[in-house]
Amino acid sequence: SADDTGESEVEQLWVEREFDDGVKGRAGLFLMPVGLLNQNHEPTAYYGVYRPDTDTKIIPSTWREVGLGADTDLGGGLDLDVALTTAPDLAHWDAGSTEARDRGPLQSIHGEGQFAAARTFGTVAALNWRGVPGLWIGGSAVFDDIGQSQSGFAGNGAKLFMIEAHARYQLGGLDLAAEAIRGQINGATRLNQQLATGDVESPTLVPHLFYGGYVQAAYNIALPGDYRLAPFARYEILNTAAGFGALPASAGGAEQPDEKIATVGASLFVGEGVVLKADYRAYRLHKLPDT
């Protein structure tokens, strides 16, 4: 573009070592093991023209951090993945516009490695079970110090806690999936009070609670040659600002309505690496009771 000379971006770059006991250790820039799509997010891996909003506004796909990690096979189809990583930086919260609300809490502040701060760190642990052919059940938890111990910063000490669960079942042409995520940002009350009394709009306040989830069904139909048609339907409920902790509604801390999204469409797979997609999305806001 006219005001950007361009850039080169690396999504992942790490060194991995497998030890004698089967544990694999890694160091570098890698994708966080959270949700169904963050580690496998190419267009051929999901249905619909766009990823589910839950996997962009709640889980900030493509979410990557710099750190040290390890994963191991516990037997019986159970895998454990843990890591110590850089954490999002709450100081990057965009208080000058409503973009932070529109993009989601973590899309606004995670550093993707390049802009990551390392004054404090975060942890992630994921457990996934694939003991039955076609069935995948798992979950993960993230605990990050996103205040980054910055002197004089009103959000210093803020913590992120996120927990999610997911499941997918594939049998023949049938493909069923579900995902649910709940996140909290604790300790941002002082920052919100500062934002609420400044010359910024209340939708830019840091949410204490955000969540999302969806259920999805698809059916893959084999066509002549290497073609495959997959009609699908998905229903999502998400809220990027479901509450503001101790901040009263009079100061802008009012709960926002849930967003409900129904999506129907189809994907035409051409060989192994090409897919043509079309879908229709219907958006609706849940009406909150009068206060």
XYZ file of C-alpha atoms in Angstrom:
291
model
C 0.000 0.000 0.000
C 1.041 3.615 -0.378
C 1.868 4.092 3.314
C 3.481 0.693 3.946
C 6.793 -0.403 2.441
C 5.921 -4.050 3.076
C 6.948 -6.726 5.538
C 8.020 -10.335 5.842
C 6.213 -12.474 8.400
C 7.151 -15.799 9.974
C 4.270 -17.757 11.459
C 6.318 -20.433 13.238
C 10.015 -21.015 13.797
C 11.226 -23.419 16.463
C 13.778 -26.092 17.276
C 12.503 -29.453 18.535
C 14.348 -32.260 20.292
C 12.898 -35.699 21.057
C 14.270 -37.279 24.234
C 14.636 -40.963 25.045
C 11.464 -41.088 27.143
C 9.349 -39.882 24.207
C 9.049 -36.291 25.416
C 9.499 -33.702 22.680
C 10.896 -30.336 23.759
C 10.713 -27.208 21.615
C 11.986 -23.654 21.771
C 11.068 -20.741 19.517
C 7.960 -19.199 17.995
C 5.044 -21.644 17.876
C 1.263 -21.807 17.734
C -0.623 -22.045 21.009
C -2.333 -25.467 21.488
C -5.764 -23.926 22.056
C -9.010 -24.932 20.342
C -9.804 -26.857 17.184
C -8.310 -24.500 14.592
C -5.429 -22.447 15.977
C -2.782 -25.051 15.179
C -4.462 -26.175 11.953
C -6.073 -23.118 10.409
C -5.570 -23.331 6.640
C -8.707 -22.833 4.503
C -8.913 -26.571 3.746
C -9.126 -27.290 7.498
C -12.380 -25.448 8.268
C -15.804 -25.026 6.705
C -17.016 -21.645 5.553
C -15.348 -18.735 3.819
C -14.096 -17.397 7.137
C -13.091 -19.135 10.334
C -15.772 -19.177 13.030
C -15.895 -15.863 14.880
C -15.198 -17.802 18.083
C -11.805 -18.731 16.619
C -10.901 -15.147 15.777
C -12.569 -12.875 18.336
C -12.278 -15.143 21.392
C -9.303 -17.334 20.463
C -7.101 -14.892 18.527
C -6.218 -17.211 15.661
C -3.579 -17.341 14.489
C -2.261 -17.108 18.075
C 1.473 -17.665 18.423
C 3.961 -16.895 21.173
C 7.677 -17.286 21.842
C 8.593 -19.810 24.502
C 9.667 -23.229 25.697
C 7.313 -26.158 25.342
C 7.063 -29.916 25.650
C 4.578 -32.549 24.580
C 4.322 -36.266 25.193
C 2.135 -39.278 24.463
C 0.679 -40.517 27.761
C -0.661 -43.701 26.166
C -4.171 -44.775 25.299
C -4.525 -41.964 22.766
C -3.923 -39.241 25.364
C -1.483 -36.401 24.569
C -0.221 -33.658 26.895
C 1.210 -30.345 25.667
C 2.589 -27.698 28.044
C 4.536 -24.491 27.472
C 5.990 -21.413 29.137
C 5.506 -18.496 26.751
C 5.443 -14.763 26.304
C 2.107 -13.217 27.239
C -0.177 -10.639 25.609
C 0.513 -7.056 26.659
C -2.477 -5.165 28.059
C -0.686 -1.870 27.338
C -1.438 -2.515 23.640
C -5.177 -2.223 24.330
C -6.561 0.128 21.720
C -8.363 2.665 23.883
C -8.756 5.169 21.077
C -11.417 3.342 19.060
C -13.992 0.567 19.207
C -11.687 -1.750 17.232
C -10.617 -3.560 20.394
C -14.242 -4.565 20.991
C -14.832 -5.507 17.358
C -11.707 -7.643 17.035
C -11.972 -9.233 20.451
C -9.970 -8.804 23.667
C -6.927 -10.884 22.736
C -6.661 -9.985 19.038
C -5.946 -6.484 20.223
C -3.098 -7.258 22.611
C -1.247 -10.449 21.623
C 2.204 -9.743 20.195
C 2.668 -12.583 17.655
C 6.298 -12.853 18.722
C 7.451 -9.684 16.985
C 5.832 -7.303 19.492
C 5.827 -9.643 22.487
C 6.965 -8.279 25.827
C 8.897 -10.548 28.178
C 8.705 -8.751 31.517
C 6.279 -11.472 32.610
C 5.310 -14.816 31.135
C 2.358 -17.077 30.580
C 1.588 -20.781 30.707
C -0.556 -23.066 28.603
C -1.511 -26.711 29.045
C -3.536 -28.822 26.623
C -4.830 -32.369 26.950
C -6.225 -34.228 23.918
C -7.612 -37.748 23.571
C -7.859 -39.632 20.298
C -8.365 -43.153 21.631
C -11.277 -43.969 19.301
C -10.899 -43.741 15.501
C -12.497 -40.547 14.233
C -13.048 -39.078 17.704
C -11.083 -36.152 19.147
C -11.864 -34.749 22.611
C -9.681 -32.162 24.286
C -9.278 -28.989 26.242
C -6.746 -26.393 27.273
C -6.070 -23.757 29.914
C -4.081 -20.520 29.620
C -2.848 -18.386 32.515
C -0.939 -15.216 31.561
C 0.325 -12.153 33.388
C -0.785 -9.592 30.803
C -0.032 -6.529 32.945
C 3.660 -7.085 32.119
C 4.866 -5.454 35.401
C 5.093 -2.012 33.806
C 5.871 0.828 36.177
C 3.145 3.461 36.273
C 0.762 1.424 34.093
C -2.775 1.263 35.515
C -3.210 -2.281 34.197
C -0.124 -3.616 35.967
C -0.952 -6.901 37.679
C -3.798 -7.856 35.325
C -4.102 -11.593 34.704
C -5.686 -13.567 31.868
C -7.285 -16.929 32.534
C -8.838 -18.854 29.650
C -10.254 -22.351 29.574
C -11.676 -24.143 26.546
C -13.023 -27.539 25.532
C -13.515 -29.040 22.093
C -14.689 -32.197 20.407
C -14.814 -33.517 16.859
C -16.227 -36.750 15.467
C -15.702 -37.928 11.907
C -17.349 -41.116 10.665
C -17.606 -41.787 6.950
C -18.778 -38.522 5.421
C -20.172 -37.168 8.686
C -18.165 -34.454 10.467
C -19.452 -33.087 13.796
C -17.614 -30.477 15.876
C -18.151 -28.344 18.967
C -16.044 -25.816 20.842
C -16.550 -23.679 23.967
C -14.238 -21.018 25.457
C -14.450 -18.813 28.519
C -11.920 -16.098 29.299
C -11.398 -13.686 32.200
C -9.164 -10.648 32.579
C -8.751 -9.919 36.276
C -7.107 -6.892 37.821
C -7.883 -4.346 35.087
C -10.290 -2.295 37.218
C -7.849 0.594 37.709
C -7.205 0.753 33.974
C -10.939 0.738 33.236
C -11.547 3.521 35.739
C -8.859 5.553 34.020
C -10.366 4.893 30.590
C -13.902 5.616 31.797
C -12.926 9.061 33.074
C -10.842 9.950 30.024
C -11.782 11.183 26.575
C -12.514 7.729 25.170
C -15.724 5.872 24.441
C -16.932 3.274 26.937
C -16.860 0.361 24.413
C -13.053 0.452 24.647
C -12.991 -0.676 28.282
C -11.203 -3.943 29.072
C -13.739 -6.746 29.610
C -13.580 -8.863 32.745
C -15.420 -11.727 31.045
C -15.667 -12.941 27.457
C -16.780 -16.254 25.993
C -17.834 -18.063 22.860
C -18.713 -21.407 21.382
C -20.315 -23.210 18.472
C -21.729 -26.470 17.234
C -21.210 -27.542 13.640
C -22.300 -30.352 11.347
C -21.018 -31.172 7.854
C -21.320 -34.048 5.439
C -18.673 -34.889 2.857
C -19.988 -36.238 -0.437
C -17.510 -37.967 -2.736
C -17.775 -36.844 -6.363
C -16.129 -38.272 -9.497
C -12.397 -37.691 -9.688
C -10.698 -35.934 -6.782
C -13.700 -33.725 -6.006
C -15.563 -33.655 -2.701
C -18.597 -31.546 -1.758
C -19.243 -30.702 1.890
C -22.439 -28.842 2.830
C -22.395 -27.639 6.443
C -24.263 -25.682 9.096
C -22.887 -23.908 12.172
C -24.416 -22.018 15.087
C -22.322 -19.730 17.295
C -22.867 -17.711 20.439
C -20.162 -15.309 21.578
C -19.647 -12.198 23.650
C -16.421 -10.183 23.602
C -17.498 -8.060 26.606
C -19.884 -9.962 28.863
C -18.931 -8.037 31.985
C -16.493 -5.546 33.484
C -15.944 -6.866 36.995
C -16.066 -4.182 39.678
C -16.729 -1.318 37.255
C -20.332 -0.089 37.644
C -22.653 0.240 34.682
C -22.781 4.005 35.217
C -19.057 4.138 34.368
C -19.495 2.121 31.181
C -19.272 -1.337 32.718
C -22.579 -2.601 31.364
C -22.798 -6.145 30.025
C -22.964 -6.331 26.245
C -25.484 -8.560 24.437
C -24.537 -11.973 23.132
C -23.926 -12.231 19.411
C -25.606 -15.200 17.727
C -24.464 -16.314 14.290
C -26.058 -18.954 12.075
C -24.004 -20.044 9.063
C -24.881 -22.406 6.228
C -22.799 -23.130 3.163
C -20.782 -25.631 1.222
C -17.161 -26.329 0.358
C -16.030 -27.927 -2.899
C -12.655 -29.601 -2.412
C -10.560 -29.933 -5.555
C -7.793 -32.438 -4.911
C -5.761 -32.124 -1.711
C -4.947 -28.427 -1.490
C -7.683 -26.393 -3.189
C -11.174 -25.569 -1.935
C -13.953 -23.349 -3.310
C -16.359 -22.008 -0.683
C -19.666 -20.196 -0.365
C -21.748 -19.490 2.717
C -24.488 -17.322 4.164
C -24.289 -15.815 7.659
C -27.153 -14.431 9.725
C -26.156 -12.219 12.688
C -28.417 -11.436 15.616
C -27.849 -9.674 18.945
C -29.493 -11.125 22.036
C -31.672 -8.504 23.672
C -30.732 -7.789 27.290
C -33.466 -7.242 29.863
C -34.158 -3.622 30.784
C -32.151 -2.333 33.741
